[in-house]
């Protein structure tokens, strides 16, 4: 047993760069786990700055000075942040309250009538007692959910001060990360060992892929959400903005998000139009948007993304989402790609192939 373990260690950790890489990975993970809440503004600002660095570089390639490029991109970021906080979020919240207050009781009533008719149609499958238990449980859960939504206000948020600090610190940090990027990178490299070929290979493989993924995902959210909002608005569907935001955010979770968000779209459409041609039109157009997203937009945006098996993507979403929630879901694919790049670049001793015996004469 000891010889097996010793052979495994010699194979994977014989090179000192493997130890450097392991220390860097463990150190980064420990910092996030131990100080993630404290450093949340810094981590969020790093992600946003990394997301916008491509636009800064594009402006610099067109001949604009570096500082002017940073200022223009930062002003664009501030404009989007203000528009989201002042315009988008209040409208989404208003439609959420309206949905809970007005639509859910109607949907619950129709569902209850449908459920209570099942024992008469299929008495051998379901009984009236089972229906009563199901209805009472659903009424209790929906009542608690609706009360929580309707009673929520700024005064009931205990961490309001933290949110305000977050909104001030993140834009400030984003600006300095963009402005002093070279100085910060040089300082960080000075902390690393001089021999870092493996770290360099991992970074080169991940830099373009993660940047393309994050920027592409942001563009996909914007395009899919905007297209859904325009379509729902033209179809005169209730809660168009809320549903469009849900559809846009659903692309964060591949495979699963589109399936889950279909339920509220179908529920609102059915509650408004019933079994009619308008309801069918809503679902058809929604299906067309999902089809165009999966077969045209995604290949166009992520043509240079790494090829991960769907099973690996789903496992990564479940694992990292369970650890870090929404952020873990959003970065599940980049993190899985990072693990793949680390395994590919990890220095290890290759076992000598056994020599083939000479052929018998």
mmCIF file of C-alpha atoms in Angstrom:
data_model
loop_
_atom_site.group_PDB
_atom_site.id
_atom_site.type_symbol
_atom_site.label_atom_id
_atom_site.label_comp_id
_atom_site.label_asym_id
_atom_site.label_seq_id
_atom_site.Cartn_x
_atom_site.Cartn_y
_atom_site.Cartn_z
ATOM 1 C CA UNK A 1 0.000 0.000 0.000
ATOM 2 C CA UNK A 2 2.824 2.375 0.918
ATOM 3 C CA UNK A 3 4.604 1.620 -2.354
ATOM 4 C CA UNK A 4 1.442 2.373 -4.332
ATOM 5 C CA UNK A 5 0.988 5.716 -2.547
ATOM 6 C CA UNK A 6 4.676 6.558 -2.961
ATOM 7 C CA UNK A 7 4.505 5.783 -6.673
ATOM 8 C CA UNK A 8 1.398 7.954 -7.044
ATOM 9 C CA UNK A 9 3.097 10.864 -5.232
ATOM 10 C CA UNK A 10 6.249 10.530 -7.336
ATOM 11 C CA UNK A 11 4.207 10.552 -10.508
ATOM 12 C CA UNK A 12 2.065 13.601 -9.724
ATOM 13 C CA UNK A 13 4.319 15.676 -7.432
ATOM 14 C CA UNK A 14 7.836 14.913 -8.632
ATOM 15 C CA UNK A 15 8.083 18.324 -10.319
ATOM 16 C CA UNK A 16 8.269 21.305 -7.962
ATOM 17 C CA UNK A 17 5.924 23.238 -10.261
ATOM 18 C CA UNK A 18 3.191 20.759 -9.399
ATOM 19 C CA UNK A 19 3.611 21.752 -5.754
ATOM 20 C CA UNK A 20 3.422 25.468 -6.716
ATOM 21 C CA UNK A 21 0.237 24.821 -8.639
ATOM 22 C CA UNK A 22 -1.317 22.836 -5.787
ATOM 23 C CA UNK A 23 -0.451 25.571 -3.264
ATOM 24 C CA UNK A 24 -1.953 28.234 -5.544
ATOM 25 C CA UNK A 25 -5.184 26.265 -5.994
ATOM 26 C CA UNK A 26 -5.563 25.404 -2.304
ATOM 27 C CA UNK A 27 -4.680 28.953 -1.257
ATOM 28 C CA UNK A 28 -7.193 30.499 -3.638
ATOM 29 C CA UNK A 29 -9.928 28.102 -2.540
ATOM 30 C CA UNK A 30 -9.161 28.743 1.151
ATOM 31 C CA UNK A 31 -9.332 32.517 0.683
ATOM 32 C CA UNK A 32 -12.713 32.250 -1.048
ATOM 33 C CA UNK A 33 -14.161 29.863 1.543
ATOM 34 C CA UNK A 34 -12.820 31.688 4.609
ATOM 35 C CA UNK A 35 -13.031 35.299 3.488
ATOM 36 C CA UNK A 36 -15.533 35.125 0.626
ATOM 37 C CA UNK A 37 -18.173 37.207 2.407
ATOM 38 C CA UNK A 38 -15.677 39.859 3.459
ATOM 39 C CA UNK A 39 -14.032 40.052 0.036
ATOM 40 C CA UNK A 40 -17.305 39.830 -1.911
ATOM 41 C CA UNK A 41 -17.039 43.424 -3.263
ATOM 42 C CA UNK A 42 -13.459 42.757 -4.376
ATOM 43 C CA UNK A 43 -14.349 39.479 -6.089
ATOM 44 C CA UNK A 44 -17.392 41.016 -7.786
ATOM 45 C CA UNK A 45 -15.312 43.989 -8.960
ATOM 46 C CA UNK A 46 -12.645 41.624 -10.322
ATOM 47 C CA UNK A 47 -15.237 39.751 -12.341
ATOM 48 C CA UNK A 48 -16.772 42.949 -13.721
ATOM 49 C CA UNK A 49 -13.384 44.459 -14.552
ATOM 50 C CA UNK A 50 -12.338 41.242 -16.264
ATOM 51 C CA UNK A 51 -15.588 41.331 -18.197
ATOM 52 C CA UNK A 52 -14.986 44.901 -19.405
ATOM 53 C CA UNK A 53 -11.267 44.600 -20.114
ATOM 54 C CA UNK A 54 -11.962 43.305 -23.617
ATOM 55 C CA UNK A 55 -13.856 46.497 -24.502
ATOM 56 C CA UNK A 56 -11.048 48.633 -23.050
ATOM 57 C CA UNK A 57 -8.489 46.749 -25.141
ATOM 58 C CA UNK A 58 -10.659 47.143 -28.255
ATOM 59 C CA UNK A 59 -10.791 50.916 -27.767
ATOM 60 C CA UNK A 60 -7.026 51.036 -27.218
ATOM 61 C CA UNK A 61 -6.457 49.132 -30.467
ATOM 62 C CA UNK A 62 -8.467 51.827 -32.246
ATOM 63 C CA UNK A 63 -5.976 54.460 -31.082
ATOM 64 C CA UNK A 64 -7.676 55.861 -27.971
ATOM 65 C CA UNK A 65 -5.434 56.585 -24.956
ATOM 66 C CA UNK A 66 -5.552 53.990 -22.206
ATOM 67 C CA UNK A 67 -7.017 56.303 -19.559
ATOM 68 C CA UNK A 68 -9.690 57.640 -21.928
ATOM 69 C CA UNK A 69 -10.673 54.072 -22.875
ATOM 70 C CA UNK A 70 -11.018 53.139 -19.211
ATOM 71 C CA UNK A 71 -13.116 56.232 -18.479
ATOM 72 C CA UNK A 72 -15.476 55.605 -21.408
ATOM 73 C CA UNK A 73 -16.007 51.950 -20.493
ATOM 74 C CA UNK A 74 -16.451 52.834 -16.828
ATOM 75 C CA UNK A 75 -19.073 55.497 -17.672
ATOM 76 C CA UNK A 76 -20.903 52.899 -19.780
ATOM 77 C CA UNK A 77 -20.824 50.516 -16.808
ATOM 78 C CA UNK A 78 -22.156 53.197 -14.444
ATOM 79 C CA UNK A 79 -24.952 54.034 -16.871
ATOM 80 C CA UNK A 80 -26.007 50.394 -17.058
ATOM 81 C CA UNK A 81 -25.844 50.030 -13.270
ATOM 82 C CA UNK A 82 -27.963 53.129 -12.662
ATOM 83 C CA UNK A 83 -30.514 52.065 -15.298
ATOM 84 C CA UNK A 84 -30.772 48.623 -13.692
ATOM 85 C CA UNK A 85 -31.237 49.970 -10.168
ATOM 86 C CA UNK A 86 -33.541 52.881 -11.015
ATOM 87 C CA UNK A 87 -35.612 51.505 -13.907
ATOM 88 C CA UNK A 88 -35.387 47.730 -14.285
ATOM 89 C CA UNK A 89 -35.452 46.468 -10.697
ATOM 90 C CA UNK A 90 -38.443 48.578 -9.547
ATOM 91 C CA UNK A 91 -40.481 47.474 -12.566
ATOM 92 C CA UNK A 92 -39.580 43.818 -12.048
ATOM 93 C CA UNK A 93 -40.436 44.074 -8.367
ATOM 94 C CA UNK A 94 -43.773 45.736 -9.133
ATOM 95 C CA UNK A 95 -44.718 42.989 -11.579
ATOM 96 C CA UNK A 96 -43.613 40.322 -9.077
ATOM 97 C CA UNK A 97 -45.925 41.767 -6.407
ATOM 98 C CA UNK A 98 -48.788 41.980 -8.913
ATOM 99 C CA UNK A 99 -48.215 38.371 -9.961
ATOM 100 C CA UNK A 100 -48.260 37.116 -6.377
ATOM 101 C CA UNK A 101 -51.221 39.265 -5.352
ATOM 102 C CA UNK A 102 -53.461 38.915 -8.404
ATOM 103 C CA UNK A 103 -52.425 35.913 -10.476
ATOM 104 C CA UNK A 104 -51.498 33.223 -7.962
ATOM 105 C CA UNK A 105 -54.950 33.064 -6.286
ATOM 106 C CA UNK A 106 -56.548 32.666 -9.734
ATOM 107 C CA UNK A 107 -54.100 29.910 -10.737
ATOM 108 C CA UNK A 108 -54.586 28.193 -7.378
ATOM 109 C CA UNK A 109 -58.376 28.259 -7.737
ATOM 110 C CA UNK A 110 -58.282 26.750 -11.247
ATOM 111 C CA UNK A 111 -55.775 24.129 -10.164
ATOM 112 C CA UNK A 112 -57.922 23.192 -7.175
ATOM 113 C CA UNK A 113 -60.991 22.736 -9.373
ATOM 114 C CA UNK A 114 -58.988 20.554 -11.758
ATOM 115 C CA UNK A 115 -57.579 18.440 -8.910
ATOM 116 C CA UNK A 116 -60.966 17.939 -7.242
ATOM 117 C CA UNK A 117 -62.361 16.606 -10.526
ATOM 118 C CA UNK A 118 -59.669 13.906 -10.775
ATOM 119 C CA UNK A 119 -61.143 11.469 -8.181
ATOM 120 C CA UNK A 120 -64.388 11.333 -10.168
ATOM 121 C CA UNK A 121 -62.557 10.624 -13.421
ATOM 122 C CA UNK A 122 -59.841 8.317 -12.069
ATOM 123 C CA UNK A 123 -61.070 6.913 -8.718
ATOM 124 C CA UNK A 124 -58.689 3.963 -8.906
ATOM 125 C CA UNK A 125 -55.640 6.269 -9.184
ATOM 126 C CA UNK A 126 -56.339 9.128 -6.751
ATOM 127 C CA UNK A 127 -58.743 9.621 -3.860
ATOM 128 C CA UNK A 128 -60.468 12.736 -2.524
ATOM 129 C CA UNK A 129 -58.412 12.485 0.688
ATOM 130 C CA UNK A 130 -55.169 12.673 -1.286
ATOM 131 C CA UNK A 131 -56.481 15.678 -3.199
ATOM 132 C CA UNK A 132 -57.441 17.439 0.046
ATOM 133 C CA UNK A 133 -53.968 16.877 1.480
ATOM 134 C CA UNK A 134 -52.315 18.175 -1.686
ATOM 135 C CA UNK A 135 -54.564 21.242 -1.927
ATOM 136 C CA UNK A 136 -54.127 22.171 1.737
ATOM 137 C CA UNK A 137 -50.358 21.824 1.493
ATOM 138 C CA UNK A 138 -50.215 23.943 -1.680
ATOM 139 C CA UNK A 139 -52.449 26.631 -0.149
ATOM 140 C CA UNK A 140 -50.288 26.803 2.951
ATOM 141 C CA UNK A 141 -47.015 27.067 1.009
ATOM 142 C CA UNK A 142 -48.347 29.665 -1.436
ATOM 143 C CA UNK A 143 -49.855 31.728 1.376
ATOM 144 C CA UNK A 144 -46.503 31.844 3.167
ATOM 145 C CA UNK A 145 -44.677 32.718 -0.057
ATOM 146 C CA UNK A 146 -47.149 35.442 -0.976
ATOM 147 C CA UNK A 147 -47.035 36.965 2.496
ATOM 148 C CA UNK A 148 -43.248 37.031 2.409
ATOM 149 C CA UNK A 149 -43.187 38.745 -0.986
ATOM 150 C CA UNK A 150 -45.878 41.296 -0.200
ATOM 151 C CA UNK A 151 -44.422 42.214 3.187
ATOM 152 C CA UNK A 152 -40.859 42.628 1.974
ATOM 153 C CA UNK A 153 -39.654 46.227 1.850
ATOM 154 C CA UNK A 154 -36.439 48.160 2.225
ATOM 155 C CA UNK A 155 -37.152 48.681 5.898
ATOM 156 C CA UNK A 156 -37.229 44.929 6.454
ATOM 157 C CA UNK A 157 -33.842 44.298 4.898
ATOM 158 C CA UNK A 158 -31.355 43.961 7.774
ATOM 159 C CA UNK A 159 -28.279 44.310 5.582
ATOM 160 C CA UNK A 160 -29.274 47.543 3.849
ATOM 161 C CA UNK A 161 -26.066 49.255 4.971
ATOM 162 C CA UNK A 162 -24.007 46.407 3.553
ATOM 163 C CA UNK A 163 -25.841 46.710 0.240
ATOM 164 C CA UNK A 164 -25.155 50.449 0.078
ATOM 165 C CA UNK A 165 -21.476 49.897 0.871
ATOM 166 C CA UNK A 166 -21.388 47.199 -1.802
ATOM 167 C CA UNK A 167 -22.894 49.579 -4.384
ATOM 168 C CA UNK A 168 -20.265 52.208 -3.560
ATOM 169 C CA UNK A 169 -17.209 49.967 -3.290
ATOM 170 C CA UNK A 170 -17.759 47.797 -6.369
ATOM 171 C CA UNK A 171 -17.789 50.636 -8.963
ATOM 172 C CA UNK A 172 -14.792 52.256 -7.258
ATOM 173 C CA UNK A 173 -12.839 48.997 -7.302
ATOM 174 C CA UNK A 174 -13.823 48.324 -10.911
ATOM 175 C CA UNK A 175 -12.364 51.675 -11.954
ATOM 176 C CA UNK A 176 -9.030 51.070 -10.231
ATOM 177 C CA UNK A 177 -8.807 47.481 -11.477
ATOM 178 C CA UNK A 178 -9.235 48.771 -15.047
ATOM 179 C CA UNK A 179 -6.969 51.799 -14.620
ATOM 180 C CA UNK A 180 -4.083 50.071 -12.792
ATOM 181 C CA UNK A 181 -4.400 46.627 -14.354
ATOM 182 C CA UNK A 182 -0.776 46.372 -15.463
ATOM 183 C CA UNK A 183 0.609 47.491 -12.095
ATOM 184 C CA UNK A 184 -1.609 45.057 -10.186
ATOM 185 C CA UNK A 185 -0.710 42.151 -12.479
ATOM 186 C CA UNK A 186 3.020 42.928 -12.153
ATOM 187 C CA UNK A 187 2.695 43.031 -8.366
ATOM 188 C CA UNK A 188 0.894 39.698 -8.328
ATOM 189 C CA UNK A 189 3.470 38.065 -10.596
ATOM 190 C CA UNK A 190 6.183 39.288 -8.248
ATOM 191 C CA UNK A 191 4.674 37.143 -5.490
ATOM 192 C CA UNK A 192 4.868 33.984 -7.593
ATOM 193 C CA UNK A 193 7.965 31.795 -8.028
ATOM 194 C CA UNK A 194 10.233 32.689 -10.917
ATOM 195 C CA UNK A 195 9.738 29.228 -12.374
ATOM 196 C CA UNK A 196 6.047 29.149 -13.283
ATOM 197 C CA UNK A 197 5.774 27.529 -16.697
ATOM 198 C CA UNK A 198 2.841 25.359 -15.624
ATOM 199 C CA UNK A 199 0.982 28.301 -14.090
ATOM 200 C CA UNK A 200 1.627 30.224 -17.289
ATOM 201 C CA UNK A 201 0.207 27.420 -19.441
ATOM 202 C CA UNK A 202 -2.894 27.164 -17.282
ATOM 203 C CA UNK A 203 -3.410 30.930 -17.398
ATOM 204 C CA UNK A 204 -2.900 31.127 -21.178
ATOM 205 C CA UNK A 205 -5.408 28.337 -21.718
ATOM 206 C CA UNK A 206 -7.966 29.837 -19.354
ATOM 207 C CA UNK A 207 -7.599 33.562 -20.066
ATOM 208 C CA UNK A 208 -9.248 33.657 -23.464
ATOM 209 C CA UNK A 209 -11.748 30.908 -22.680
ATOM 210 C CA UNK A 210 -13.090 32.404 -19.455
ATOM 211 C CA UNK A 211 -13.173 35.910 -20.945
ATOM 212 C CA UNK A 212 -15.072 34.681 -24.003
ATOM 213 C CA UNK A 213 -17.466 32.671 -21.833
ATOM 214 C CA UNK A 214 -18.305 35.457 -19.361
ATOM 215 C CA UNK A 215 -18.702 38.124 -22.046
ATOM 216 C CA UNK A 216 -20.629 35.760 -24.288
ATOM 217 C CA UNK A 217 -22.928 34.771 -21.439
ATOM 218 C CA UNK A 218 -23.611 38.445 -20.632
ATOM 219 C CA UNK A 219 -24.453 39.113 -24.287
ATOM 220 C CA UNK A 220 -26.653 36.008 -24.415
ATOM 221 C CA UNK A 221 -28.605 37.133 -21.334
ATOM 222 C CA UNK A 222 -29.146 40.574 -22.862
ATOM 223 C CA UNK A 223 -30.161 39.297 -26.314
ATOM 224 C CA UNK A 224 -32.465 36.516 -25.102
ATOM 225 C CA UNK A 225 -34.060 38.730 -22.445
ATOM 226 C CA UNK A 226 -34.641 41.606 -24.877
ATOM 227 C CA UNK A 227 -36.052 39.331 -27.579
ATOM 228 C CA UNK A 228 -38.380 37.689 -25.053
ATOM 229 C CA UNK A 229 -39.581 41.067 -23.742
ATOM 230 C CA UNK A 230 -40.366 42.348 -27.247
ATOM 231 C CA UNK A 231 -42.167 39.103 -28.140
ATOM 232 C CA UNK A 232 -44.212 39.014 -24.925
ATOM 233 C CA UNK A 233 -45.060 42.695 -25.296
ATOM 234 C CA UNK A 234 -46.306 42.210 -28.865
ATOM 235 C CA UNK A 235 -48.347 39.210 -27.713
ATOM 236 C CA UNK A 236 -49.856 41.381 -24.938
ATOM 237 C CA UNK A 237 -48.786 38.818 -22.343
ATOM 238 C CA UNK A 238 -49.139 39.890 -18.727
ATOM 239 C CA UNK A 239 -45.963 40.430 -16.681
ATOM 240 C CA UNK A 240 -43.896 40.642 -19.874
ATOM 241 C CA UNK A 241 -40.884 42.294 -18.223
ATOM 242 C CA UNK A 242 -40.764 39.865 -15.299
ATOM 243 C CA UNK A 243 -41.019 36.828 -17.576
ATOM 244 C CA UNK A 244 -38.413 38.263 -19.961
ATOM 245 C CA UNK A 245 -35.950 38.772 -17.088
ATOM 246 C CA UNK A 246 -36.555 35.183 -15.982
ATOM 247 C CA UNK A 247 -36.005 33.864 -19.517
ATOM 248 C CA UNK A 248 -32.826 35.931 -19.889
ATOM 249 C CA UNK A 249 -31.390 34.751 -16.585
ATOM 250 C CA UNK A 250 -32.335 31.146 -17.354
ATOM 251 C CA UNK A 251 -29.480 30.887 -19.870
ATOM 252 C CA UNK A 252 -27.060 30.999 -16.924
ATOM 253 C CA UNK A 253 -27.905 27.358 -16.240
ATOM 254 C CA UNK A 254 -27.475 25.298 -19.434
ATOM 255 C CA UNK A 255 -30.139 22.664 -20.154
ATOM 256 C CA UNK A 256 -31.886 23.119 -16.788
ATOM 257 C CA UNK A 257 -32.717 26.842 -16.888
ATOM 258 C CA UNK A 258 -34.742 26.754 -20.086
ATOM 259 C CA UNK A 259 -36.791 23.825 -18.788
ATOM 260 C CA UNK A 260 -37.587 25.447 -15.452
ATOM 261 C CA UNK A 261 -38.522 28.869 -16.841
ATOM 262 C CA UNK A 262 -40.981 27.262 -19.252
ATOM 263 C CA UNK A 263 -43.313 26.588 -16.313
ATOM 264 C CA UNK A 264 -43.998 30.241 -15.323
ATOM 265 C CA UNK A 265 -44.309 31.291 -18.974
ATOM 266 C CA UNK A 266 -46.854 28.534 -19.623
ATOM 267 C CA UNK A 267 -48.688 29.235 -16.338
ATOM 268 C CA UNK A 268 -49.104 32.953 -17.040
ATOM 269 C CA UNK A 269 -50.106 32.271 -20.646
ATOM 270 C CA UNK A 270 -52.662 29.657 -19.632
ATOM 271 C CA UNK A 271 -54.111 31.832 -16.852
ATOM 272 C CA UNK A 272 -54.512 34.735 -19.289
ATOM 273 C CA UNK A 273 -55.607 32.992 -22.504
ATOM 274 C CA UNK A 274 -56.708 29.497 -21.462
ATOM 275 C CA UNK A 275 -56.513 26.657 -24.024
ATOM 276 C CA UNK A 276 -56.673 28.915 -27.054
ATOM 277 C CA UNK A 277 -54.766 29.921 -30.143
ATOM 278 C CA UNK A 278 -53.185 32.841 -28.265
ATOM 279 C CA UNK A 279 -51.755 30.485 -25.666
ATOM 280 C CA UNK A 280 -50.395 28.220 -28.409
ATOM 281 C CA UNK A 281 -48.859 31.264 -30.142
ATOM 282 C CA UNK A 282 -47.112 32.317 -26.907
ATOM 283 C CA UNK A 283 -45.593 28.872 -26.451
ATOM 284 C CA UNK A 284 -44.584 28.563 -30.110
ATOM 285 C CA UNK A 285 -42.806 31.926 -30.127
ATOM 286 C CA UNK A 286 -41.168 31.107 -26.795
ATOM 287 C CA UNK A 287 -40.002 27.790 -28.288
ATOM 288 C CA UNK A 288 -38.622 29.605 -31.349
ATOM 289 C CA UNK A 289 -36.601 31.932 -29.085
ATOM 290 C CA UNK A 290 -35.169 28.961 -27.215
ATOM 291 C CA UNK A 291 -34.395 27.175 -30.496
ATOM 292 C CA UNK A 292 -32.607 30.198 -31.966
ATOM 293 C CA UNK A 293 -30.668 30.660 -28.741
ATOM 294 C CA UNK A 294 -29.483 27.063 -28.583
ATOM 295 C CA UNK A 295 -28.764 26.534 -32.282
ATOM 296 C CA UNK A 296 -27.607 29.930 -33.551
ATOM 297 C CA UNK A 297 -26.724 32.357 -30.757
ATOM 298 C CA UNK A 298 -24.825 29.941 -28.503
ATOM 299 C CA UNK A 299 -22.627 28.480 -31.302
ATOM 300 C CA UNK A 300 -21.949 32.023 -32.534
ATOM 301 C CA UNK A 301 -20.955 33.384 -29.122
ATOM 302 C CA UNK A 302 -19.128 30.321 -27.789
ATOM 303 C CA UNK A 303 -17.465 28.999 -30.941
ATOM 304 C CA UNK A 304 -14.068 29.074 -29.180
ATOM 305 C CA UNK A 305 -15.306 27.688 -25.867
ATOM 306 C CA UNK A 306 -13.935 24.444 -24.549
ATOM 307 C CA UNK A 307 -15.758 21.262 -25.345
ATOM 308 C CA UNK A 308 -17.229 19.864 -22.132
ATOM 309 C CA UNK A 309 -19.496 16.845 -22.048
ATOM 310 C CA UNK A 310 -23.094 17.638 -20.983
ATOM 311 C CA UNK A 311 -22.690 15.299 -17.996
ATOM 312 C CA UNK A 312 -19.624 17.275 -16.874
ATOM 313 C CA UNK A 313 -21.568 20.545 -17.235
ATOM 314 C CA UNK A 314 -24.525 19.283 -15.178
ATOM 315 C CA UNK A 315 -22.244 17.872 -12.463
ATOM 316 C CA UNK A 316 -20.321 21.167 -12.335
ATOM 317 C CA UNK A 317 -23.575 23.142 -12.016
ATOM 318 C CA UNK A 318 -24.810 20.918 -9.172
ATOM 319 C CA UNK A 319 -21.471 20.929 -7.341
ATOM 320 C CA UNK A 320 -20.460 24.582 -7.590
ATOM 321 C CA UNK A 321 -24.063 25.772 -7.301
ATOM 322 C CA UNK A 322 -24.399 23.834 -4.065
ATOM 323 C CA UNK A 323 -21.241 25.484 -2.711
ATOM 324 C CA UNK A 324 -21.608 29.089 -3.896
ATOM 325 C CA UNK A 325 -25.244 29.427 -4.919
ATOM 326 C CA UNK A 326 -26.026 31.632 -7.934
ATOM 327 C CA UNK A 327 -22.407 32.671 -8.432
ATOM 328 C CA UNK A 328 -21.394 29.024 -8.437
ATOM 329 C CA UNK A 329 -24.027 28.238 -11.059
ATOM 330 C CA UNK A 330 -22.893 31.158 -13.241
ATOM 331 C CA UNK A 331 -19.207 30.191 -13.077
ATOM 332 C CA UNK A 332 -19.728 26.427 -13.087
ATOM 333 C CA UNK A 333 -18.523 26.021 -16.673
ATOM 334 C CA UNK A 334 -15.427 28.273 -16.274
ATOM 335 C CA UNK A 335 -14.529 26.452 -13.059
ATOM 336 C CA UNK A 336 -14.951 23.075 -14.743
ATOM 337 C CA UNK A 337 -12.808 24.365 -17.598
ATOM 338 C CA UNK A 338 -10.182 25.477 -15.073
ATOM 339 C CA UNK A 339 -10.061 21.996 -13.558
ATOM 340 C CA UNK A 340 -9.689 20.499 -17.015
ATOM 341 C CA UNK A 341 -6.867 22.907 -17.875
ATOM 342 C CA UNK A 342 -5.086 22.158 -14.587
ATOM 343 C CA UNK A 343 -5.269 18.399 -15.195
ATOM 344 C CA UNK A 344 -4.004 18.819 -18.756
ATOM 345 C CA UNK A 345 -1.074 21.040 -17.718
ATOM 346 C CA UNK A 346 -0.158 19.220 -14.503
ATOM 347 C CA UNK A 347 3.472 18.034 -14.664
ATOM 348 C CA UNK A 348 3.817 14.343 -13.968
ATOM 349 C CA UNK A 349 6.230 11.580 -14.672
ATOM 350 C CA UNK A 350 5.127 9.342 -17.478
ATOM 351 C CA UNK A 351 5.492 5.656 -16.880
ATOM 352 C CA UNK A 352 7.964 3.972 -19.146
ATOM 353 C CA UNK A 353 6.271 1.838 -21.720
ATOM 354 C CA UNK A 354 7.301 -1.820 -21.495
ATOM 355 C CA UNK A 355 9.554 -2.878 -24.309
ATOM 356 C CA UNK A 356 7.979 -5.239 -26.789
ATOM 357 C CA UNK A 357 9.488 -8.696 -27.032
ATOM 358 C CA UNK A 358 11.232 -9.471 -30.310
ATOM 359 C CA UNK A 359 9.170 -11.490 -32.701
ATOM 360 C CA UNK A 360 9.974 -15.191 -32.786
ATOM 361 C CA UNK A 361 11.948 -16.249 -35.822
#
